[in-house]
Short mmCIF file of C-alpha atoms in Angstrom, two decimals:
data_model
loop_
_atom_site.label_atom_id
_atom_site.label_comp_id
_atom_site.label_asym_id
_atom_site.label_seq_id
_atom_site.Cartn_x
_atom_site.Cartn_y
_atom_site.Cartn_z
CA UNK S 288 10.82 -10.54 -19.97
CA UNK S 289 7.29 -11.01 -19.81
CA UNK S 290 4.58 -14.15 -21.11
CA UNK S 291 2.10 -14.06 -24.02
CA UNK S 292 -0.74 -11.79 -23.80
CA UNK S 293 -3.34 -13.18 -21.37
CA UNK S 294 -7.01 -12.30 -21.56
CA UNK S 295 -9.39 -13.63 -19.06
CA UNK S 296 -13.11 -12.98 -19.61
CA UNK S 297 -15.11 -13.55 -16.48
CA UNK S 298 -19.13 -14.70 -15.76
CA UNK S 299 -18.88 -11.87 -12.82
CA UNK S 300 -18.02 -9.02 -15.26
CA UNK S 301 -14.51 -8.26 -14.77
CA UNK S 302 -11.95 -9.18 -16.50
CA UNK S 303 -8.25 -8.51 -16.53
CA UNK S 304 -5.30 -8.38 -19.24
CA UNK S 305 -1.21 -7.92 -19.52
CA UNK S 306 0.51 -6.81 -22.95
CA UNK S 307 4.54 -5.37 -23.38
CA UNK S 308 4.19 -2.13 -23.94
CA UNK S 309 6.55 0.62 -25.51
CA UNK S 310 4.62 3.94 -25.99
CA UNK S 311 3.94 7.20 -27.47
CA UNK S 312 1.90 9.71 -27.51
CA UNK S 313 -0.60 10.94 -30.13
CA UNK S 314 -4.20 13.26 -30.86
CA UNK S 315 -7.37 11.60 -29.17
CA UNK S 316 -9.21 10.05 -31.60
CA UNK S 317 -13.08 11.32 -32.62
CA UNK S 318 -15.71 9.79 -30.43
CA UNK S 319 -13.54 9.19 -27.27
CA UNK S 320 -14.56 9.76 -23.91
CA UNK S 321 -13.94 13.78 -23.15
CA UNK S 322 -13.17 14.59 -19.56
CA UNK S 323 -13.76 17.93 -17.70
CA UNK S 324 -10.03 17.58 -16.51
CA UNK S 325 -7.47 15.07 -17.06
CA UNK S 326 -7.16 15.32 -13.30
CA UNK S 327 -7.93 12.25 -11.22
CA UNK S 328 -11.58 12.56 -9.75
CA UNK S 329 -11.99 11.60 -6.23
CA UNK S 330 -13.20 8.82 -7.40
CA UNK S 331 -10.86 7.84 -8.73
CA UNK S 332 -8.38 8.84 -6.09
CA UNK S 333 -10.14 6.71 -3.65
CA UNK S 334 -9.79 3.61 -5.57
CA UNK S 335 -5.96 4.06 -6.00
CA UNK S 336 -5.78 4.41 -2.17
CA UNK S 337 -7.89 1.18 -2.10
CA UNK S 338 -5.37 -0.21 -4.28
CA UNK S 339 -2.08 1.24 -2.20
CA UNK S 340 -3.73 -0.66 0.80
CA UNK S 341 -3.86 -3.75 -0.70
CA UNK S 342 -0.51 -3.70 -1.95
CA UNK S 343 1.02 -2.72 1.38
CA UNK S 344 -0.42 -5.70 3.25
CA UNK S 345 -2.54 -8.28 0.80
CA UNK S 346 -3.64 -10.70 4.25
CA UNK S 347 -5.10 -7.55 6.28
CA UNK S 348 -6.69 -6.24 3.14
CA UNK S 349 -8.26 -9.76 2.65
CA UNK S 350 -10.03 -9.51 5.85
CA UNK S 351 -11.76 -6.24 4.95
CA UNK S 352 -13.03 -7.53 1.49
CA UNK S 353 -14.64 -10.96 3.41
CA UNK S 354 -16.36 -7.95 5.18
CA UNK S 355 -18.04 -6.51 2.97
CA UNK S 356 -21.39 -7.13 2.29
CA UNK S 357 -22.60 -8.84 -1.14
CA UNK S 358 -19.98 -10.89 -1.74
CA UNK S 359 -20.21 -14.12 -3.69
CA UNK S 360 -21.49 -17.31 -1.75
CA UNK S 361 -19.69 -19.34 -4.13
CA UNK S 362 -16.26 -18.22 -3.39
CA UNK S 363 -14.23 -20.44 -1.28
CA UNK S 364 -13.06 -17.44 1.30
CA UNK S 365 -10.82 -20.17 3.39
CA UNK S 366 -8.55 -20.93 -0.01
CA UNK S 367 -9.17 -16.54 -0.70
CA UNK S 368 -7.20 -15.65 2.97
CA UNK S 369 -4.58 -17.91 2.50
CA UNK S 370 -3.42 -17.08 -1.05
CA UNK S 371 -3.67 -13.58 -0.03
CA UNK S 372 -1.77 -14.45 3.16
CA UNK S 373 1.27 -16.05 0.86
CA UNK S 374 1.00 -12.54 -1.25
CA UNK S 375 4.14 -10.18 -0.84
CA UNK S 376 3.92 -6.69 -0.37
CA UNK S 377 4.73 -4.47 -3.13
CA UNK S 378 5.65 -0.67 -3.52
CA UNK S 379 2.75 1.37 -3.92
CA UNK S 380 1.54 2.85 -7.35
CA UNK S 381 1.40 6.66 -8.57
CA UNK S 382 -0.93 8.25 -10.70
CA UNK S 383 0.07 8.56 -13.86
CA UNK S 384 -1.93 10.96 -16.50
CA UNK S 385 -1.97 9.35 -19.42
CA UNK S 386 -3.28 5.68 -18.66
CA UNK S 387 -6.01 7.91 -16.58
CA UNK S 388 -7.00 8.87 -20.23
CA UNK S 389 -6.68 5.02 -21.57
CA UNK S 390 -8.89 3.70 -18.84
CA UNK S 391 -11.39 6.73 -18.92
CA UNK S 392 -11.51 6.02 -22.69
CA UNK S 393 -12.22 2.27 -22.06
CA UNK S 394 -14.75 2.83 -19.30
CA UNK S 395 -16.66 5.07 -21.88
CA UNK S 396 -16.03 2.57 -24.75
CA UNK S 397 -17.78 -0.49 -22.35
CA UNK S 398 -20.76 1.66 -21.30
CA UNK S 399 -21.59 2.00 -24.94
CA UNK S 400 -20.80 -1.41 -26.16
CA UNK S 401 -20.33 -3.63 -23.34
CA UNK S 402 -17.30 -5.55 -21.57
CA UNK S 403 -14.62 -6.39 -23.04
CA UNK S 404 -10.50 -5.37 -23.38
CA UNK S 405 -10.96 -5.52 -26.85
CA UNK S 406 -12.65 -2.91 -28.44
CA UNK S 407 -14.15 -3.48 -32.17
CA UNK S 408 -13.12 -0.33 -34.68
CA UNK S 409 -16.17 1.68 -35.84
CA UNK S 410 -18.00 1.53 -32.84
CA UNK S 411 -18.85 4.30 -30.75
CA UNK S 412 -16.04 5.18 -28.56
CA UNK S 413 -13.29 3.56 -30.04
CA UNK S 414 -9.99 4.26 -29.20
CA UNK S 415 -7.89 1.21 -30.36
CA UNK S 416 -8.33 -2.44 -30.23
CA UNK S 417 -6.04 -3.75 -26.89
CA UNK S 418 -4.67 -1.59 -23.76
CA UNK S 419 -1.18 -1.17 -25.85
CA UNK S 420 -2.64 0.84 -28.67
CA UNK S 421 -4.76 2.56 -26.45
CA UNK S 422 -2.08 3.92 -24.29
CA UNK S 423 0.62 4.72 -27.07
CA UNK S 424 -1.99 6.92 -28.13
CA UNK S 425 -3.00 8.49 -24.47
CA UNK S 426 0.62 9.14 -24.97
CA UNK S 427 2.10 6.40 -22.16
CA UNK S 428 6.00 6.23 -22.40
CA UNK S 429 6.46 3.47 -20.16
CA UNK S 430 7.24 -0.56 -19.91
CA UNK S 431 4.60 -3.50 -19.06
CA UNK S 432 1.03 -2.50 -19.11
CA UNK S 433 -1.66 -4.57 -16.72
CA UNK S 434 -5.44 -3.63 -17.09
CA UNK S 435 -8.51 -4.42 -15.03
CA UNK S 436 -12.54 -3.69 -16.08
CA UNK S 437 -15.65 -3.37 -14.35
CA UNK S 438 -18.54 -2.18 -16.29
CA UNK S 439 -21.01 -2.56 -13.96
CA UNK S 440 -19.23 -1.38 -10.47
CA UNK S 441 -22.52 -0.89 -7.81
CA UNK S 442 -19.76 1.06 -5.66
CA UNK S 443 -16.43 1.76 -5.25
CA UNK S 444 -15.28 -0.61 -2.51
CA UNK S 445 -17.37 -3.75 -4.23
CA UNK S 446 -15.47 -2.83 -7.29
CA UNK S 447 -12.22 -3.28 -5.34
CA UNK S 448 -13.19 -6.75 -3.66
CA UNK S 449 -14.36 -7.92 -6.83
CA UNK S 450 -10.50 -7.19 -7.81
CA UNK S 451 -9.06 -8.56 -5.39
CA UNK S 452 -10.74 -11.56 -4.36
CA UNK S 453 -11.39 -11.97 -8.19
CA UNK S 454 -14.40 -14.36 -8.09
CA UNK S 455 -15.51 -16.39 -11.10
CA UNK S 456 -15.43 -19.75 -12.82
CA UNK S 457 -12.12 -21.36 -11.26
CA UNK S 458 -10.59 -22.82 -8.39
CA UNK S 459 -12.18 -21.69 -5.03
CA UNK S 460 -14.70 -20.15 -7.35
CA UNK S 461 -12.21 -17.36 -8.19
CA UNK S 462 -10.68 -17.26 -11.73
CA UNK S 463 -8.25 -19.21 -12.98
CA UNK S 464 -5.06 -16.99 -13.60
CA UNK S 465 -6.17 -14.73 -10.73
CA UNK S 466 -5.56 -12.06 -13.31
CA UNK S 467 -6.97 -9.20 -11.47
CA UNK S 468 -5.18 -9.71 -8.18
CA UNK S 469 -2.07 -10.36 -9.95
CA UNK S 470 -2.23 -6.89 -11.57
CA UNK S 471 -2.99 -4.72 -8.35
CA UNK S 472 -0.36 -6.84 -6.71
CA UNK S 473 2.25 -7.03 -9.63
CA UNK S 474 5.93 -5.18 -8.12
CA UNK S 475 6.67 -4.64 -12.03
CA UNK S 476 4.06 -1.79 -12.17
CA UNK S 477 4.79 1.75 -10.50
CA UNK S 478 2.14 3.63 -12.34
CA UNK S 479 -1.70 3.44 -12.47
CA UNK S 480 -4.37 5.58 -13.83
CA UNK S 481 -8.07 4.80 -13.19
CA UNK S 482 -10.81 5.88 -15.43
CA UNK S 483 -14.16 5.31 -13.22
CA UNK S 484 -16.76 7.05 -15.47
CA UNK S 485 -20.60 6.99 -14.19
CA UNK S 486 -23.43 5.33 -15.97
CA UNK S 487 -25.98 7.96 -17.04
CA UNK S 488 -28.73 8.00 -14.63
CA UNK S 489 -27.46 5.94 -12.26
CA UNK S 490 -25.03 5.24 -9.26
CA UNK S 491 -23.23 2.65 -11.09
CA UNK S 492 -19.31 3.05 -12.46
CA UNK S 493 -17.71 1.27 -15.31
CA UNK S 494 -13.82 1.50 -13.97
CA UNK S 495 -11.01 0.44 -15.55
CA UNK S 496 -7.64 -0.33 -14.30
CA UNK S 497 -4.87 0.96 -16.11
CA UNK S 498 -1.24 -0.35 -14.67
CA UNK S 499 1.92 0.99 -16.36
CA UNK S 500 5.66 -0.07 -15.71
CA UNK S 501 8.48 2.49 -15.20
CA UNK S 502 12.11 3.12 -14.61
CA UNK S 503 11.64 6.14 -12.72
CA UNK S 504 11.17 6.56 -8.81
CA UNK S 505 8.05 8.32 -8.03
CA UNK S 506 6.55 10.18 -5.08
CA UNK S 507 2.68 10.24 -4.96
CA UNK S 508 0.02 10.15 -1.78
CA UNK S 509 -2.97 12.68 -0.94
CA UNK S 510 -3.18 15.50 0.62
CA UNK S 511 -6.59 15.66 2.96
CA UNK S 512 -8.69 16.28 5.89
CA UNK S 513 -9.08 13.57 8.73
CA UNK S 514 -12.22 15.50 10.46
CA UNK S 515 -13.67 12.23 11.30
CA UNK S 516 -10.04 10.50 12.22
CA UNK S 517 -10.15 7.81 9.99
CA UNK S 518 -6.51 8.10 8.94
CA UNK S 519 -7.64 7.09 5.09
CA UNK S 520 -8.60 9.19 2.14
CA UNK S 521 -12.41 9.74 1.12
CA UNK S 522 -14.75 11.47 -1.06
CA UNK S 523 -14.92 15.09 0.04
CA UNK S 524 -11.70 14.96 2.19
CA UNK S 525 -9.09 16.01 -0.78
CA UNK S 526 -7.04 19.31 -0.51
CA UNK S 527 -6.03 20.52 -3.75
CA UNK S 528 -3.82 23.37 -4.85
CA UNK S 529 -0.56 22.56 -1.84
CA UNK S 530 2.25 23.24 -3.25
CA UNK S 531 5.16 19.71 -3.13
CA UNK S 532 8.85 19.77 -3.87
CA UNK S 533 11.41 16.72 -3.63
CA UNK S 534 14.49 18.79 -4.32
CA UNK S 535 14.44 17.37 -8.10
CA UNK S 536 10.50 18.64 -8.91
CA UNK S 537 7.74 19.76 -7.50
CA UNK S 538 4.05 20.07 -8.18
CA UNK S 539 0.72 20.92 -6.74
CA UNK S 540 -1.91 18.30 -5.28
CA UNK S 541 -4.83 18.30 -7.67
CA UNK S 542 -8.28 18.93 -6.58
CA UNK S 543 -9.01 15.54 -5.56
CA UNK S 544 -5.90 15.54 -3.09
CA UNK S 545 -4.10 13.49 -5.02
CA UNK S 546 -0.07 14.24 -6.11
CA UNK S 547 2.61 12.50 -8.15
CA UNK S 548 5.99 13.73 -8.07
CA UNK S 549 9.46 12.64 -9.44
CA UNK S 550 12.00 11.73 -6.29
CA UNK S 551 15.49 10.87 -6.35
CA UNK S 552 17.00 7.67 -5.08
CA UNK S 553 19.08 9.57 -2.34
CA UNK S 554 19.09 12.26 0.11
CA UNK S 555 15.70 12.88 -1.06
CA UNK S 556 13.72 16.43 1.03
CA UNK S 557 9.82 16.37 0.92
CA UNK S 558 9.20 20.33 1.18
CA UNK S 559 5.14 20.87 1.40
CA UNK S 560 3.89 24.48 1.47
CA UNK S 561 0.65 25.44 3.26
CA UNK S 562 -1.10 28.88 4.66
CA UNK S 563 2.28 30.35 4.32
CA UNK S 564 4.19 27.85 6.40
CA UNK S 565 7.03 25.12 4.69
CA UNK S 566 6.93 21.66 6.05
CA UNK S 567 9.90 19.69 5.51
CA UNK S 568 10.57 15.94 5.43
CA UNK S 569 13.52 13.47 4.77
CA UNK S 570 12.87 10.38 2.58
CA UNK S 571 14.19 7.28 2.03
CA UNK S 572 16.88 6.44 0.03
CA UNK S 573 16.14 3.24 -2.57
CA UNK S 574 14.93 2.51 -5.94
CA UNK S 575 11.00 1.96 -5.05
CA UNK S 576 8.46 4.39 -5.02
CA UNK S 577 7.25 6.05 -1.91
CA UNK S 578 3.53 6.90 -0.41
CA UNK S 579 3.64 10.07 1.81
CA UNK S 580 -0.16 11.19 2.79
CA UNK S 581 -0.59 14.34 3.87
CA UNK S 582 -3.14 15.09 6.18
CA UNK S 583 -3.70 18.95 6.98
CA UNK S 584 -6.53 18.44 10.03
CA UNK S 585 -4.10 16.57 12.25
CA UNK S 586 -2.28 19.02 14.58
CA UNK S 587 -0.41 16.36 15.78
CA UNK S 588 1.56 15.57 12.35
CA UNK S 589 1.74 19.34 11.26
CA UNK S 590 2.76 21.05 14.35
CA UNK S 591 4.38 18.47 16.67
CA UNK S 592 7.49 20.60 17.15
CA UNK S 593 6.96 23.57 19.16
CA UNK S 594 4.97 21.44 22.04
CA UNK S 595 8.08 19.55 22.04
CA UNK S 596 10.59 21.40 21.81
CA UNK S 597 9.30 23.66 24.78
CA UNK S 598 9.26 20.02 26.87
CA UNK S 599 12.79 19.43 26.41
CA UNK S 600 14.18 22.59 27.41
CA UNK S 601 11.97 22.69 30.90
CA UNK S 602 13.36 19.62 31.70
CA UNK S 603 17.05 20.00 33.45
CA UNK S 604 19.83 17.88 32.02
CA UNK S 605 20.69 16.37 35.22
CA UNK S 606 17.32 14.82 35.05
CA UNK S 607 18.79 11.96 32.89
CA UNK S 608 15.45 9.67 32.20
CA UNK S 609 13.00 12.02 32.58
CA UNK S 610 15.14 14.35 29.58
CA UNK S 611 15.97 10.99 27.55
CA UNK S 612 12.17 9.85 27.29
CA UNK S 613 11.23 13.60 26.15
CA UNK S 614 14.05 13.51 23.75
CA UNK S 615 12.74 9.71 22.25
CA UNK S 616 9.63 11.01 22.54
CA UNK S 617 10.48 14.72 20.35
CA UNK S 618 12.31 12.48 17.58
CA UNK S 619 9.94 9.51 17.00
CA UNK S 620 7.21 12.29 17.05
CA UNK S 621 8.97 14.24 13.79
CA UNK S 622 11.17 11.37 12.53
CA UNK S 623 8.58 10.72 9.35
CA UNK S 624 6.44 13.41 9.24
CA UNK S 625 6.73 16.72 7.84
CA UNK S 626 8.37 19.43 10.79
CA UNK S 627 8.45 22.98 10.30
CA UNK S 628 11.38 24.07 8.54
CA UNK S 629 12.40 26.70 11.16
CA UNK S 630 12.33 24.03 13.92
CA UNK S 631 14.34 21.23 11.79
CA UNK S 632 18.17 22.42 12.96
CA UNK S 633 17.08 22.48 16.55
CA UNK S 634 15.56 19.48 16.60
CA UNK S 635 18.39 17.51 14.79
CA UNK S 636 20.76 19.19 17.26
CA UNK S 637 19.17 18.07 20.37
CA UNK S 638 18.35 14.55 19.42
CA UNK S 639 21.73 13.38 17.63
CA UNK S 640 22.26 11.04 20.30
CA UNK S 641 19.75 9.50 21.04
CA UNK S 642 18.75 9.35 17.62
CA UNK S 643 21.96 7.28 16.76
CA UNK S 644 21.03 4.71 19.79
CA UNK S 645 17.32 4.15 19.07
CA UNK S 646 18.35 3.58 15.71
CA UNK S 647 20.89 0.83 16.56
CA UNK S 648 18.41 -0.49 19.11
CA UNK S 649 15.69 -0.80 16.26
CA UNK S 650 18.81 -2.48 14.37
CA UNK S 651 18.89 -5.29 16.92
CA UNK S 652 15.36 -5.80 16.89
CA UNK S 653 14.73 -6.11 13.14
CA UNK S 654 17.78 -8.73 12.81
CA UNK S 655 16.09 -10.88 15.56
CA UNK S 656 13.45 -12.10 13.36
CA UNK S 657 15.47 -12.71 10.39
CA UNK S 658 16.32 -16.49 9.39
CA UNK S 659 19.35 -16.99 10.66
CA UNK S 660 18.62 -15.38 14.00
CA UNK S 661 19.51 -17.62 17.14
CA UNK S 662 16.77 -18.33 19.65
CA UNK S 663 18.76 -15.35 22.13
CA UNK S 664 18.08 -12.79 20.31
CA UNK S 665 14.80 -12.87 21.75
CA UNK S 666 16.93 -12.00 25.09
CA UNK S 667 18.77 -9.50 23.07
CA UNK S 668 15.48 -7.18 21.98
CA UNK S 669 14.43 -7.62 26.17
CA UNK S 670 17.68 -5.76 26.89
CA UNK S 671 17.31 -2.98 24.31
CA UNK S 672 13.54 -2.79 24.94
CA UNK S 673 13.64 -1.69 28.66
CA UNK S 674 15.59 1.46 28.22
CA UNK S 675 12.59 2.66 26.09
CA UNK S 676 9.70 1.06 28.44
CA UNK S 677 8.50 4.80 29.41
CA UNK S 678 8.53 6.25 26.00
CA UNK S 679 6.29 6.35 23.09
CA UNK S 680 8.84 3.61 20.91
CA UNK S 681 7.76 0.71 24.02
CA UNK S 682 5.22 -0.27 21.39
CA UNK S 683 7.60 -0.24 18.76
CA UNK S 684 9.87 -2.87 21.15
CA UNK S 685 6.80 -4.48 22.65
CA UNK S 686 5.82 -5.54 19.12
CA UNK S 687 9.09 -6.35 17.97
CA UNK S 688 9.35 -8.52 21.11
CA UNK S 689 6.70 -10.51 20.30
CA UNK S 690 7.91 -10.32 16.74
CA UNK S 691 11.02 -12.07 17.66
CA UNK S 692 9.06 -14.86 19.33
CA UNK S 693 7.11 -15.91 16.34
CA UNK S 694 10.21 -16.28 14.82
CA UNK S 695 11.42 -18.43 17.61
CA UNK S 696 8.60 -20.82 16.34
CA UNK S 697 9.09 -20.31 12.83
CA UNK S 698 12.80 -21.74 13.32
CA UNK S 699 11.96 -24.25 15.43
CA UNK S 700 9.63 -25.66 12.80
CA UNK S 701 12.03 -25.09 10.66
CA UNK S 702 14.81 -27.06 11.93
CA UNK S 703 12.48 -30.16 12.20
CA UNK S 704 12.03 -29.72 8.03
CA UNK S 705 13.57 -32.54 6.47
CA UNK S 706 15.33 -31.98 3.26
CA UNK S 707 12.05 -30.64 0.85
CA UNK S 708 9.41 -32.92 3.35
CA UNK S 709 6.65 -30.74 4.22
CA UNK S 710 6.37 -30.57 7.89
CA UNK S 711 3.56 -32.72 9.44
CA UNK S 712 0.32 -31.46 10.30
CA UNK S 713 0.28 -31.21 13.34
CA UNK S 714 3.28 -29.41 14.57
CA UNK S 715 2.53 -27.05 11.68
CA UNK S 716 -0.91 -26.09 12.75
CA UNK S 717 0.17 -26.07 16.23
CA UNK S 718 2.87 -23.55 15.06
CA UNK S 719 0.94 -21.71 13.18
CA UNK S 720 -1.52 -21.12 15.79
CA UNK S 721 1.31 -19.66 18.25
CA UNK S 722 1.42 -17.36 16.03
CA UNK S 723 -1.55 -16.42 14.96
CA UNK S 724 -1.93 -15.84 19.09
CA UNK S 725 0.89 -13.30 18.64
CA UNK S 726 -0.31 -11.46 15.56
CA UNK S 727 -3.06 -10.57 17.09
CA UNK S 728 -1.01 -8.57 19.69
CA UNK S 729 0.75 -6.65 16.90
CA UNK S 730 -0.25 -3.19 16.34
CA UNK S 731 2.81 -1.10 14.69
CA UNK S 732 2.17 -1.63 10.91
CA UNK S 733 6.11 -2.23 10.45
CA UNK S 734 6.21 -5.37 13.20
CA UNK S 735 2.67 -6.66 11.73
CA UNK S 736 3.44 -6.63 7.69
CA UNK S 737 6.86 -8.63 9.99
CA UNK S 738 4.14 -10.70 11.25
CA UNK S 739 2.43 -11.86 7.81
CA UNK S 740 5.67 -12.75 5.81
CA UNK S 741 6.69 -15.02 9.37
CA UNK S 742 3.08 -16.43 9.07
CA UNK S 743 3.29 -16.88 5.10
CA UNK S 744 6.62 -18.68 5.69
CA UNK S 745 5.43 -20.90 8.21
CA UNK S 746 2.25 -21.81 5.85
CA UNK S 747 4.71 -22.91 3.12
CA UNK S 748 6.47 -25.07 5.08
CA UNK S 749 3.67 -28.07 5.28
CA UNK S 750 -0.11 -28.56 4.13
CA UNK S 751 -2.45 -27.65 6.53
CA UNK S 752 -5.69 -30.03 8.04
CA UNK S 753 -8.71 -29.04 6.34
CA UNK S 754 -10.35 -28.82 9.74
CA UNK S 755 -7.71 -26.05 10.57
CA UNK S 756 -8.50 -24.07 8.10
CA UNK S 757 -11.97 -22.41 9.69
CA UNK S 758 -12.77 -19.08 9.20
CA UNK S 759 -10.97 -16.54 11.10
CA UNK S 760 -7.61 -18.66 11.53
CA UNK S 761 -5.74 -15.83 9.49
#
């Protein structure tokens, strides 16, 4: 069940809006916004992966938006990092064709009129009065709908921030409802589409953010280049035309890189076809959707199995450690990324064991920093962690290691709570700078997004001093 409609209208030009939403589709009306494909543009691709980000860890993604240059002097970036830091993940989005038409049209409809979600009939580039007329007739079938603007984006990644940290009349001189954030952060929504149309004559995007709700499970990622090893999608990177199966559908990545696919909730096979070769991939099981990038320049994720397999078989059995590091080593390095499908049996053959250990080792580590973990567990991931100290998962245990330890100080804390009292300042800042000490060892994305929620929980627990609360304390 979802509130009223909310519109927020704000003095920085953005502005953000949630409507119920049962669809379906019709003819595009005269006048609308006409599209050389109905294709995501890189653009548009790239601000979707902006999004994903942000959704997968809101407190790192806060960081990079204090970064960036141009922001607004007014907005209380203190108050901005730690209502980011108390943000929970949520499942990433997928494209979804449709509400790319709806925002396209509403991007066109803004250039010509000006900003607003609701459009006037009769004016050029109408295409219905609110987002839920718009998409019934982009032909949406889905739940909830969420939109963003921006008529007057300067660039891509200022558009984002602008989202996210959502400045504008309001407390911390961001707006009220936070109605921006809460849409790129909203769990309800699986779908997206992003019409970022370019001002004639001029560098400048109107974008809209179209956000759709679903029952389905979705696949969706990109499909690029990494020349330049950034590890994150770009303009000019995309690969289009690779063909994607999931066992239940499959599909081709657009010319922008970009994919969405249907996946099942079980025993779900990513099968990606390139130059000939077929890359396979298990999934996991669940309800949620699922990112999988796929990056073609990286050796080292498409052709990690021959190396490895030829390392194993030099070594003898009788060389116990030396063979069990090469076999941790051969199944962490094609666990979750796509293997040759020729290689797949041999490798599953040859790591069974070891694969059933390491994943009851992990087990023990992830239940150390859960709430009712006692203060030994701590010992517990030591014990596991030193039978993997020369192989690549000793970051994986180092992290969860420290891991366990800020939860060692969460608990303590925790255990000095009285009834619903907030704790006292001071052993709550001085606990929450342990681990802030500790974060900043983390480096496995798993033990870190482990990291914020231990942080976020901490936080909650007490009000902090103001003179704590200095820049760079996240």
């Amino acid at each position: 069940m979802f509130s009223s409609t909310t519109l927020l209208l704000g003095l920085a030009g953005i502005c953000a809006w949630q409507w119920p939403v049962a669809a379906r589709g019709g003819d595009d009306p005269p006048g609308a916004y006409k599209a050389d494909s109905p294709e995501p543009t890189p653009a548009e691709t790239l601000i979707l992966e902006y999004i994903n980000r942000c959704r997968l860890n809101p407190a790192e993604d806060a960081l990079r938006c204090i970064q960036t240059a141009g922001l607004r002097s007014t907005v209380d970036y203190n108050m901005f990092k730690q209502e980011m830091l108390a943000a929970t993940p949520a499942p990433p989005l997928v494209f979804e064709l449709a509400l790319t038409k709806a925002a396209r049209w509403h991007s066109y409809y803004q250039i010509l009129n000006g900003q607003v979600h609701v459009e006037e009939e009769g004016k050029q580039g109408y295409t219905g009065k609110t987002p839920l007329p718009r998409a019934k007739l982009a032909g949406f079938k889905g739940g909830k709908i969420g939109e963003n603007c921006f008529r007057t984006a300067k660039n891509l990644w200022y558009c984002h921030a602008a989202f996210v940290i959502d400045w504008g009349p309001g407390p911390g001189g961001m707006q009220a409802r936070r109605g921006h954030r809460s849409n790129i952060l909203d769990p309800g929504f699986r779908l997206a589409g992003i019409g970022a149309v370019l001002w004639p004559r001029s560098v400048e995007f109107a974008v809209t953010q179209d956000f759709g709700a679903t029952n389905r499970r979705m696949l969706g990622g990109v499909v690029f280049n990494d020349l330049n090893r950034s590890r994150f999608y770009d303009l000019g990177k995309g690969v289009g035309n690779v063909a994607i199966s999931t066992g239940i559908a499959q599909t081709k990545s657009w010319r922008s890189g970009a994919y969405a696919i249907a996946l099942p909730e079980s025993k779900a096979k990513l099968t990606v076809e390139l130059k000939g070769e077929k890359y396979v991939c298990s999934l996991p099981d669940g309800k949620e959707n699922v990112k999988f990038d796929v990056i073609v320049s990286d050796l080292s994720i498409f052709n990690p199995a021959d190396k490895l397999l030829a390392a194993v078989k030099k070594i003898p059995e009788a060389n116990k450690n030396v063979r069990f590091a090469a076999l941790v080593d051969l199944y962490l390095a094609t666990r979750d990324v796509l293997v040759e499908e020729r290689a797949l049996g041999e490798i599953t053959s040859l790591v069974g064991q070891v694969r059933e250990d390491l994943e009851k080792d992990m087990a023990t580590a992830r239940r150390a920093v859960s709430d009712d973990a006692p203060e030994q567990s701590t010992k517990e991931v030591q014990a596991v962690a030193r039978k993997y100290s020369r192989t690549k998962a000793q970051p994986w245990f180092t992290d969860a290691m420290t891991c366990a330890a800020m939860n060692v100080t969460y608990l303590r804390l925790k255990a000095l709570r009285e009834g619903d009292k907030p704790i006292p300042a001071t052993p709550l800042n001085r606990a929450i700078k342990d681990q802030q000490k500790k974060f900043a060892k983390l480096s496995v994305p798993e033990w870190r997004k482990a990291g914020v929620d231990l942080m976020r929980k901490t936080a909650a627990m007490g009000v902090r001093d103001a003179a704590d609360t200095k820049p760079g304390s996240l």
